[in-house]
Short mmCIF file of N, CA and C (backbone and C1' of nucleotides) in Angstrom, two decimals:
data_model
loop_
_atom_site.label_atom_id
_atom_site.label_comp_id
_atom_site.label_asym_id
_atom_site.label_seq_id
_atom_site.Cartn_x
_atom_site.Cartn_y
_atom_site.Cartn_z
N UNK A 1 110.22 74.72 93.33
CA UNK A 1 109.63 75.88 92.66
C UNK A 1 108.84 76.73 93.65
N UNK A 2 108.89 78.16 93.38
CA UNK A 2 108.12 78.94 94.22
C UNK A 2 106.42 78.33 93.96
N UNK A 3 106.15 78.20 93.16
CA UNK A 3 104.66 78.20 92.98
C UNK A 3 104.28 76.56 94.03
N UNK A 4 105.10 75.78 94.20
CA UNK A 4 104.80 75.26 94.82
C UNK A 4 103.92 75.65 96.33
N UNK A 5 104.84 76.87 97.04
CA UNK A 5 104.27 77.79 98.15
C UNK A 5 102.83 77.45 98.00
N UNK A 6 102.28 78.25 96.79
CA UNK A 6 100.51 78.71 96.99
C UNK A 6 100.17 76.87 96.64
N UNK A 7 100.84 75.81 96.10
CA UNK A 7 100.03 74.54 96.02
C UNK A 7 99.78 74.13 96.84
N UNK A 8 100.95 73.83 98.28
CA UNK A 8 101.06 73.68 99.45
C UNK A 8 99.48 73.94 100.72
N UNK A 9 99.63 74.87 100.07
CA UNK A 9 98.11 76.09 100.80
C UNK A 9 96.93 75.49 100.45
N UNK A 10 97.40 75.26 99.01
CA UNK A 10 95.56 75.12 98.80
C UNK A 10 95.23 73.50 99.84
N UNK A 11 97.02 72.75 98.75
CA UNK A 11 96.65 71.30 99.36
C UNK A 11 96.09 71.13 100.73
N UNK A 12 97.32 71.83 101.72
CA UNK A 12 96.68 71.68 103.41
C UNK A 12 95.36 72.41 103.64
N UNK A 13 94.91 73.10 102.95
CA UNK A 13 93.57 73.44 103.03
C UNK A 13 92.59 72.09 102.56
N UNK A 14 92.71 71.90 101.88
CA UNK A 14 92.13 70.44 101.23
C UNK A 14 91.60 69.49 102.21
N UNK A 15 92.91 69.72 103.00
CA UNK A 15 92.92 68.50 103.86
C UNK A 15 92.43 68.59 105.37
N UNK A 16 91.76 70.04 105.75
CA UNK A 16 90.92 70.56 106.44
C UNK A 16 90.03 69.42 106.84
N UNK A 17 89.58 68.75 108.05
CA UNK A 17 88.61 68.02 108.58
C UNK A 17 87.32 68.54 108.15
N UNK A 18 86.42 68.23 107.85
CA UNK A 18 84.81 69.20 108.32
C UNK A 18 84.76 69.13 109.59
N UNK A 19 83.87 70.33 110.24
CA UNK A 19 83.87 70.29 111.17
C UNK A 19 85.18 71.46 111.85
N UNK A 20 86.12 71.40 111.05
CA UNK A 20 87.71 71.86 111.84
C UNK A 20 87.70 72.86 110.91
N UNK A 21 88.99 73.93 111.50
CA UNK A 21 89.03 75.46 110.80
C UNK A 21 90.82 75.10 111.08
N UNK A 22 91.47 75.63 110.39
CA UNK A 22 92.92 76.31 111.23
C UNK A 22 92.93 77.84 110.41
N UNK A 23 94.46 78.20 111.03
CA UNK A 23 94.98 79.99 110.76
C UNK A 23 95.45 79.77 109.53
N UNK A 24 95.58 81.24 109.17
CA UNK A 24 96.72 81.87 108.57
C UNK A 24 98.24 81.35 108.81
N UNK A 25 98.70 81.69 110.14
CA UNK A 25 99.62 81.69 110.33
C UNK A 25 99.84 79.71 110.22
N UNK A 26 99.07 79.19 110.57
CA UNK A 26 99.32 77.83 111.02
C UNK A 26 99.70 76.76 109.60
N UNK A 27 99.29 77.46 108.79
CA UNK A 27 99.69 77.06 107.82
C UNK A 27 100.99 77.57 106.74
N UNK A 28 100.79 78.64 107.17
CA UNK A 28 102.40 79.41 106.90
C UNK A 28 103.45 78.44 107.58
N UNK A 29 103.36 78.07 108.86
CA UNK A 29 104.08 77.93 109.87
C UNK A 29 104.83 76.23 109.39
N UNK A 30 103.19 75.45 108.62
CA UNK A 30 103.51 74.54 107.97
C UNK A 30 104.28 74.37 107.10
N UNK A 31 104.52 75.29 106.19
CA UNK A 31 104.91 75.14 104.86
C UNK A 31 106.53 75.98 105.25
N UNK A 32 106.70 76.24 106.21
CA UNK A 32 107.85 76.42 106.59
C UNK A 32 107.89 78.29 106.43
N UNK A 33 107.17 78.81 106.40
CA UNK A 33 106.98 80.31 106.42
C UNK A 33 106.22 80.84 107.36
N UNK A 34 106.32 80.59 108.49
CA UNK A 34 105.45 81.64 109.23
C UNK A 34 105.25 82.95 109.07
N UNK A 35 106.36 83.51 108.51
CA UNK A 35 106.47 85.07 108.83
C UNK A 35 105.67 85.48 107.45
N UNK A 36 105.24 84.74 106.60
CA UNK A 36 104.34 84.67 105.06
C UNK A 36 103.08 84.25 105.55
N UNK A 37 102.12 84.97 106.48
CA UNK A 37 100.90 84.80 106.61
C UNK A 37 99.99 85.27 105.84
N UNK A 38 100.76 86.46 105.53
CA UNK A 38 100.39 87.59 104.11
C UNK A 38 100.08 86.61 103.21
N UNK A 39 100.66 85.75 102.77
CA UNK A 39 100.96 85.38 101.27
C UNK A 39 99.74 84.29 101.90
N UNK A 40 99.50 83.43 102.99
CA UNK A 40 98.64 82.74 102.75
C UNK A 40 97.18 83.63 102.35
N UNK A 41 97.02 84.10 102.86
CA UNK A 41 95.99 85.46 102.52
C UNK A 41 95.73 85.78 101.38
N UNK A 42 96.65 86.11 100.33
CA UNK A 42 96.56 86.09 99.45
C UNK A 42 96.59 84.75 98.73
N UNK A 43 96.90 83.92 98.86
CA UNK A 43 96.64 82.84 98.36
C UNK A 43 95.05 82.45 98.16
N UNK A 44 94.22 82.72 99.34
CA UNK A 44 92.83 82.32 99.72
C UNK A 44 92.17 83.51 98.77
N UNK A 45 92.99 84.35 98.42
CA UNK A 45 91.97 85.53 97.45
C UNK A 45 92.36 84.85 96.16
N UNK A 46 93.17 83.95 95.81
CA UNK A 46 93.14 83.93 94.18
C UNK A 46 92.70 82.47 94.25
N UNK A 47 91.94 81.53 95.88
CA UNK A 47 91.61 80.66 95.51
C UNK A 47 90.50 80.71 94.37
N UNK A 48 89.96 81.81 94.66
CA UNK A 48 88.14 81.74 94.05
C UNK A 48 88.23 81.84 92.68
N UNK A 49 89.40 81.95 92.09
CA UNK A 49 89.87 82.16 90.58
C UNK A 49 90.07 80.76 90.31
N UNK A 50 90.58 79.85 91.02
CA UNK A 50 91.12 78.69 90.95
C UNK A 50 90.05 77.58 90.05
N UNK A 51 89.93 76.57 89.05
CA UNK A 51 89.21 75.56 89.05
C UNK A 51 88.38 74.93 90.12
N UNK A 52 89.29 74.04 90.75
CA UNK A 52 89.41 73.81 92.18
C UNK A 52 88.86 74.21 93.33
N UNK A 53 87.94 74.67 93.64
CA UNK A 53 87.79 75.74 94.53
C UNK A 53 87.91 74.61 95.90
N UNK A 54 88.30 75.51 96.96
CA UNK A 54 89.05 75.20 98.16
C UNK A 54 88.12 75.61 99.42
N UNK A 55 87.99 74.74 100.93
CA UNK A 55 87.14 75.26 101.53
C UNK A 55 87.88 75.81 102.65
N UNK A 56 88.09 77.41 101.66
CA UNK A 56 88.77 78.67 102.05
C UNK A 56 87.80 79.47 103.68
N UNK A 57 86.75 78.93 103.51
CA UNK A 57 86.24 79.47 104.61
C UNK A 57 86.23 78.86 106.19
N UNK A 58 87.22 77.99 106.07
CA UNK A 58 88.16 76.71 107.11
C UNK A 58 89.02 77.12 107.27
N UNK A 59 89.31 78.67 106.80
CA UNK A 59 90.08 79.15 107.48
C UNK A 59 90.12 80.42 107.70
N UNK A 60 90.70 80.90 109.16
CA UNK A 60 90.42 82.61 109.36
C UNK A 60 91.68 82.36 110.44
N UNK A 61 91.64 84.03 110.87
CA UNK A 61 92.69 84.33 111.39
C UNK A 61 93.33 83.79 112.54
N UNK A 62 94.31 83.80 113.41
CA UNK A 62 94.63 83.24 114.91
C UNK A 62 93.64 83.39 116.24
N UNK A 63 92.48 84.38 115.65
CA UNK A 63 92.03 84.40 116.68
C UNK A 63 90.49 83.60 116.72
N UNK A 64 90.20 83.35 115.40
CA UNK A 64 89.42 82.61 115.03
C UNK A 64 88.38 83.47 113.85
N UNK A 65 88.51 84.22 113.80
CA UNK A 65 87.21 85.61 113.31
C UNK A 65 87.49 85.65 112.10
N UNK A 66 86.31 85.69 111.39
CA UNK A 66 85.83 85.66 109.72
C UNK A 66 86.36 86.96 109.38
N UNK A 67 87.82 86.85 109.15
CA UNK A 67 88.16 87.81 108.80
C UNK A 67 88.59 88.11 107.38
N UNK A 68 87.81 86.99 106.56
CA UNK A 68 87.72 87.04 105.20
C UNK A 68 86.53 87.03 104.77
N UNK A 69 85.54 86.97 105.48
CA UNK A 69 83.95 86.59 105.02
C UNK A 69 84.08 87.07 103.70
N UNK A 70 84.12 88.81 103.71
CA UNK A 70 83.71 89.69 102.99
C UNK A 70 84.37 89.85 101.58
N UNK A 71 85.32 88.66 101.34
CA UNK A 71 85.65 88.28 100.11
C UNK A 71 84.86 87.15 99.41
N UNK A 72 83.96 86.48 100.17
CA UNK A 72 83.24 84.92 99.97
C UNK A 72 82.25 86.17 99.08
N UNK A 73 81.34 85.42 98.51
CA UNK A 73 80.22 85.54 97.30
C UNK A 73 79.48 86.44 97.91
N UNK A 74 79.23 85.88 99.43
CA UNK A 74 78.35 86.99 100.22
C UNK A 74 79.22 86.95 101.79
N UNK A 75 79.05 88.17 102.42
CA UNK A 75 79.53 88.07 103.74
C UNK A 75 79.47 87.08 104.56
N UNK A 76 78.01 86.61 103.92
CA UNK A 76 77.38 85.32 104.62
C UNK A 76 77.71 83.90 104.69
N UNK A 77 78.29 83.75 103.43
CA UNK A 77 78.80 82.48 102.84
C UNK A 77 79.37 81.77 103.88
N UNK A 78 80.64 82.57 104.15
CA UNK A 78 81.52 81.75 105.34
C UNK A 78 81.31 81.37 106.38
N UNK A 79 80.25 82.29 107.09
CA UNK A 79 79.50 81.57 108.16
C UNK A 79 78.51 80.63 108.10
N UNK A 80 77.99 80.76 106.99
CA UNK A 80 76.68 80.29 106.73
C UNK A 80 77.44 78.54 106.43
N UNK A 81 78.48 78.14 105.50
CA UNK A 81 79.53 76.99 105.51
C UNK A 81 80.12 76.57 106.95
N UNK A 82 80.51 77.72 107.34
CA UNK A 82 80.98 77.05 108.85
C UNK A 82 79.90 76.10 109.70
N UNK A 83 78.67 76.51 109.78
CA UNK A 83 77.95 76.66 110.80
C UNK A 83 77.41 75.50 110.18
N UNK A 84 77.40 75.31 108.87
CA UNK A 84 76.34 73.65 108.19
C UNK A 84 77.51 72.71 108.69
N UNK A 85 78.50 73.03 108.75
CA UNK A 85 79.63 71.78 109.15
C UNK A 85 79.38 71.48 110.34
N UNK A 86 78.89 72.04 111.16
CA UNK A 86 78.62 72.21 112.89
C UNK A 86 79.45 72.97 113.48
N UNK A 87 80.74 74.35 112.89
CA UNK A 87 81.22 75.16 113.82
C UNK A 87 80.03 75.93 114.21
N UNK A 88 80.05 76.65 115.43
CA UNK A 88 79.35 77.49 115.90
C UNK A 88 80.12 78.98 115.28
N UNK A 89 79.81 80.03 114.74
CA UNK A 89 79.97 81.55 114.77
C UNK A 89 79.08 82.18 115.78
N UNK A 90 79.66 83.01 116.12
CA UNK A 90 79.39 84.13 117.18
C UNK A 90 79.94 85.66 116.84
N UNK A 91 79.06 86.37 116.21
CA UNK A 91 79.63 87.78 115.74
C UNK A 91 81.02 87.31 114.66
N UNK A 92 80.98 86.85 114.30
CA UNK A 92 82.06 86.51 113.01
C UNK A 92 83.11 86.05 113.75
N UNK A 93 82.55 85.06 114.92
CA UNK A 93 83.79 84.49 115.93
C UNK A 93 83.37 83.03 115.73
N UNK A 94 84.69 82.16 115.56
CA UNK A 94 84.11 80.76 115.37
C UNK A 94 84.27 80.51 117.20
N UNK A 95 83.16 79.90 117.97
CA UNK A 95 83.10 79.50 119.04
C UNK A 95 83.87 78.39 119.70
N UNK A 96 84.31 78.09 120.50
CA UNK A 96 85.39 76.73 121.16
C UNK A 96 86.35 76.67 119.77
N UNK A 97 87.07 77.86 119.73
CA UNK A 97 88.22 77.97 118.66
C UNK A 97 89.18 77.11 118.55
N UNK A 98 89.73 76.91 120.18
CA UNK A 98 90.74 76.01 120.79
C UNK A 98 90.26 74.41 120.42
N UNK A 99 89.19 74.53 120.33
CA UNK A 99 88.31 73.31 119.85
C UNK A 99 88.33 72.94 118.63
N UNK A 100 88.00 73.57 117.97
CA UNK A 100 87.47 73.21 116.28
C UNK A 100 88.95 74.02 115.76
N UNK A 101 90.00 74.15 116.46
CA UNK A 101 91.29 74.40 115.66
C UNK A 101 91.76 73.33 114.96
N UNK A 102 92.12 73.44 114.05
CA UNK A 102 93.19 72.19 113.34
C UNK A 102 94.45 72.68 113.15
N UNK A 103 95.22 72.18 113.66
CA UNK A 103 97.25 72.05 113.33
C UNK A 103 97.31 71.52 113.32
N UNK A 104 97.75 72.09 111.57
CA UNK A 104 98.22 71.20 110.37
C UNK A 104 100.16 70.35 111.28
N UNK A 105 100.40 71.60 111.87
CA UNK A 105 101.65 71.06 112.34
C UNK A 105 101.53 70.09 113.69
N UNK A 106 100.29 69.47 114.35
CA UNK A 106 100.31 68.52 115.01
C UNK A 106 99.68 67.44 114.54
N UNK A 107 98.64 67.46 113.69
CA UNK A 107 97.21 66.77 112.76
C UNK A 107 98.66 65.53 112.00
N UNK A 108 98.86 66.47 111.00
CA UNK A 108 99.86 66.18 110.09
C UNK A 108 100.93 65.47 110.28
N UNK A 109 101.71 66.29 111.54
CA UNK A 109 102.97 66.29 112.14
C UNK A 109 104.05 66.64 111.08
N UNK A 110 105.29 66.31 111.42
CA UNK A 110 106.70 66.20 110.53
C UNK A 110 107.17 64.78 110.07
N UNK A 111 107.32 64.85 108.56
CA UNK A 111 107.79 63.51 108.31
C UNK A 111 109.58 63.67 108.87
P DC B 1 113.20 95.80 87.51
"O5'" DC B 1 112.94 97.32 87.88
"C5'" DC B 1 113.66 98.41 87.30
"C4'" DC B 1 113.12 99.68 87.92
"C3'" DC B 1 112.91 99.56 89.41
"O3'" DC B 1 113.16 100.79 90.05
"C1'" DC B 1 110.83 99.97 88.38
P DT B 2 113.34 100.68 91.70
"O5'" DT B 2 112.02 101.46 92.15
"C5'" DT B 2 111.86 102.82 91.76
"C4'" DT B 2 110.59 103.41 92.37
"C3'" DT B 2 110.46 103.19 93.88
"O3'" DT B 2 109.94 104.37 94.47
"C1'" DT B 2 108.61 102.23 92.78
P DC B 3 109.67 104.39 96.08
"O5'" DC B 3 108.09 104.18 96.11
"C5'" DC B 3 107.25 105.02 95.32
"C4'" DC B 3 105.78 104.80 95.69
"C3'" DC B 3 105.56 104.57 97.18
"O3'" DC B 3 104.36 105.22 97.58
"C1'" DC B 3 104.81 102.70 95.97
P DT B 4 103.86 105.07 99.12
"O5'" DT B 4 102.58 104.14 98.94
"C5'" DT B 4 101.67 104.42 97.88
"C4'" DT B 4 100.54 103.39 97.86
"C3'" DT B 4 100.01 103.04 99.25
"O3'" DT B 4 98.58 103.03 99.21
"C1'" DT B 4 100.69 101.08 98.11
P DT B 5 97.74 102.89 100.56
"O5'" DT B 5 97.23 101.37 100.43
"C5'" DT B 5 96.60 100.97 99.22
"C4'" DT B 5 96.39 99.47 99.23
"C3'" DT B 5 95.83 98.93 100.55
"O3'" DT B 5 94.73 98.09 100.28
"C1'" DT B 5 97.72 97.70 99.91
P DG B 6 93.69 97.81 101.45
"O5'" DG B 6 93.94 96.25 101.70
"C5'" DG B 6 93.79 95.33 100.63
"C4'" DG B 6 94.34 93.98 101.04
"C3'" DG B 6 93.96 93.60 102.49
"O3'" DG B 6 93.46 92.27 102.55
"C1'" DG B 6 96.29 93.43 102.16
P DA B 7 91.90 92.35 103.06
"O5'" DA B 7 91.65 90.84 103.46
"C5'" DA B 7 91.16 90.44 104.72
"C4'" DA B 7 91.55 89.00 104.96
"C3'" DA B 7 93.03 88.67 104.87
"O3'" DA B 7 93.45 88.18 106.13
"C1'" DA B 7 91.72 87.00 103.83
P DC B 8 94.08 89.27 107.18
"O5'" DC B 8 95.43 88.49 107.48
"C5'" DC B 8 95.57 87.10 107.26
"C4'" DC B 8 96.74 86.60 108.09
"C3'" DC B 8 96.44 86.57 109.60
"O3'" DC B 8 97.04 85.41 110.18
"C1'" DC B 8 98.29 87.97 109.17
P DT B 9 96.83 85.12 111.75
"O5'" DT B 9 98.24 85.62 112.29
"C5'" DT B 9 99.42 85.07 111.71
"C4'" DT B 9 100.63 85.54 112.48
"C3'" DT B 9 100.44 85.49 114.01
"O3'" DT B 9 101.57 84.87 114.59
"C1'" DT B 9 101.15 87.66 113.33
P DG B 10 101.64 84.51 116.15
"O5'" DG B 10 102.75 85.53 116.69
"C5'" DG B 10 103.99 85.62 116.00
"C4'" DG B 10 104.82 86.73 116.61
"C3'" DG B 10 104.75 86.72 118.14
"O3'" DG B 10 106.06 86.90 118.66
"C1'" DG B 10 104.04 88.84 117.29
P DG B 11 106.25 86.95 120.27
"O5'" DG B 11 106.71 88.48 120.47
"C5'" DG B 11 107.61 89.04 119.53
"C4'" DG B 11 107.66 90.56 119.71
"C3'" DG B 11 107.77 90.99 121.18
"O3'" DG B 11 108.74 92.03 121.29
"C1'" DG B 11 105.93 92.06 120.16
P DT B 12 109.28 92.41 122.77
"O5'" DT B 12 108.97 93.98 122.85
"C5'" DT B 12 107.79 94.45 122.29
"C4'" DT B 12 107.80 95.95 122.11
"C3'" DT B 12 107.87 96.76 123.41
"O3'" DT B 12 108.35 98.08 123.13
"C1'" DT B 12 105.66 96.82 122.56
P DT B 13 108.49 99.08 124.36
"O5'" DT B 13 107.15 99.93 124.31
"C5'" DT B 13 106.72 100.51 123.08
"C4'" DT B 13 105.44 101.32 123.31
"C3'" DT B 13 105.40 102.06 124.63
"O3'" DT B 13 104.77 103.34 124.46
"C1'" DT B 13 103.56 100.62 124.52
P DG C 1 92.08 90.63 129.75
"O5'" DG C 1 92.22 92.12 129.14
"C5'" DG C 1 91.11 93.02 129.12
"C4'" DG C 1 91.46 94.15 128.18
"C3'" DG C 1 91.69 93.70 126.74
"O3'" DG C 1 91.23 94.70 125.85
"C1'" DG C 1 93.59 94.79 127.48
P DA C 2 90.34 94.27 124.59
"O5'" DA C 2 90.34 95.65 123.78
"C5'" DA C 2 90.01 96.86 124.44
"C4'" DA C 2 90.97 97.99 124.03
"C3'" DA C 2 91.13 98.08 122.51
"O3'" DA C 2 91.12 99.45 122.13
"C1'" DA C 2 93.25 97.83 123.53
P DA C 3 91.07 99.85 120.56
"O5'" DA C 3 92.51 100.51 120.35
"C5'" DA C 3 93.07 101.31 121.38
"C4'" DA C 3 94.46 101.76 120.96
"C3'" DA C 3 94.63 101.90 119.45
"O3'" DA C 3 95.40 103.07 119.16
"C1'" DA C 3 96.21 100.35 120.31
P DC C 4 95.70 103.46 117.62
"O5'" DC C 4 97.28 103.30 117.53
"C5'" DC C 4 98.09 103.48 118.70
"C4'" DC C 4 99.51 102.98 118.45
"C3'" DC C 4 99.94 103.07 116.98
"O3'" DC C 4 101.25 103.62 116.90
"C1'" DC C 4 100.26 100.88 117.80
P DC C 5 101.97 103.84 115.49
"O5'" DC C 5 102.99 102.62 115.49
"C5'" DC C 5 103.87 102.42 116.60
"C4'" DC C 5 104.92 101.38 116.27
"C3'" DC C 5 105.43 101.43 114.83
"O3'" DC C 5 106.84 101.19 114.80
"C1'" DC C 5 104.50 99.30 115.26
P DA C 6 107.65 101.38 113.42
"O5'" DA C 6 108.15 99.88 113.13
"C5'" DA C 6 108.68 99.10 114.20
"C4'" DA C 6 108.85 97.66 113.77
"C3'" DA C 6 109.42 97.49 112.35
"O3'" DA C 6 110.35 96.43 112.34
"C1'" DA C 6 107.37 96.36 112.53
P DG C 7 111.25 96.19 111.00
"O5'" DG C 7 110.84 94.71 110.55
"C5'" DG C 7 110.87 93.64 111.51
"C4'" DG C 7 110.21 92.41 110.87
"C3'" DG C 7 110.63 92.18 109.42
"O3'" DG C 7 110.96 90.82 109.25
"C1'" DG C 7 108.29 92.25 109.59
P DC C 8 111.91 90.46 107.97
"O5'" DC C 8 111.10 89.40 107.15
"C5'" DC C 8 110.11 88.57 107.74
"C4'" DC C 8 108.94 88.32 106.79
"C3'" DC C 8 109.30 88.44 105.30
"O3'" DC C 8 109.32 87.15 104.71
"C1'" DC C 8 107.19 89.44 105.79
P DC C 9 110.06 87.00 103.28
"O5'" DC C 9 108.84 87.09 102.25
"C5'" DC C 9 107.80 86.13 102.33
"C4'" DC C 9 106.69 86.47 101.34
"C3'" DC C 9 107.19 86.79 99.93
"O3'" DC C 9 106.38 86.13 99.00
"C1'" DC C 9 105.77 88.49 100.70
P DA C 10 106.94 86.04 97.47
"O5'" DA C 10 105.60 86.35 96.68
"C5'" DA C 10 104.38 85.81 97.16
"C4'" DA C 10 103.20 86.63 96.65
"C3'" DA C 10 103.35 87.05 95.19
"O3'" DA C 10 102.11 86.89 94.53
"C1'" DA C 10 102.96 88.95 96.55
P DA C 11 102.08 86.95 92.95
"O5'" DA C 11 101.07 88.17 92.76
"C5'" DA C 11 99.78 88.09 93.35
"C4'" DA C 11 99.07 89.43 93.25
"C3'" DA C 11 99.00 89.99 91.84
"O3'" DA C 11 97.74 90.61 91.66
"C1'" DA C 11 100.04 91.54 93.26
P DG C 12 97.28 90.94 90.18
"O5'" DG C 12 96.95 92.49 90.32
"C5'" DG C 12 96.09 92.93 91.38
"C4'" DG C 12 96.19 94.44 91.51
"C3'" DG C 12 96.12 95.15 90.14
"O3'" DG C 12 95.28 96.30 90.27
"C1'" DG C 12 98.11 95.76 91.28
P DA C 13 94.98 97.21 88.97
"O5'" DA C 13 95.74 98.58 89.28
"C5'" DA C 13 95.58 99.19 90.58
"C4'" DA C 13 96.30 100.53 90.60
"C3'" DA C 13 96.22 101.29 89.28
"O3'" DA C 13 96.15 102.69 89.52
"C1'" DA C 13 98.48 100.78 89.80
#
DNA sequence: CTCTTGACTGGTT
DNA sequence: GAACCAGCCAAGA
């Protein structure tokens, strides 16, 4: 089923380390859609509708940058979550990105 | 049904 | 290295 797509998302979001962030794309890339980074995006906007709520702010773009803050409750939220986990932000940049990255497609791997 | 927009990414210029 | 362009998919007007 299509709707599976956005379950996929939330799930590997779920399964986010504390401490760890991954992309957009990296999870597209998981679920076998890279070129649907869009749709993870949108996925993370109808998390906040969700029961469930998801720790959507574990994740931002490829380059690392809170480039969703400004959908969280407050701009602040997402950093303010990052930074209690122990990522560092820097101007809406998560710091040692290469660091606190998580791939889902190496973490995980392929069954 | 058509057009626009968007929490993205990769490739060109 | 910043700016611009194209591809992809879903939701809202």
């Amino acid at each position: 089923m299509t709707s599976d797509f956005y379950t996929n998302i939330f799930d590997v979001v779920r399964l986010i380390p504390t401490g760890r962030a991954t992309s957009y794309g990296a999870i597209a890339k998981y679920l076998g859609a890279a070129k649907s980074s869009r749709v993870v995006g949108w996925a993370m906007n109808q998390s906040h509708t969700l029961k469930d709520k998801i720790p959507a702010h574990r994740v931002v773009n490829r380059l690392g940058m809170l480039s969703g803050k400004m959908h969280f409750e407050t701009p602040n939220t997402m950093k303010e979550r990052l930074e209690s986990e122990g990522i560092k932000v820097k101007k809406d940049q998560i710091k040692n990105w290469k660091t606190v990255f998580w791939d889902p497609n190496i973490e995980l791997d392929f069954d």
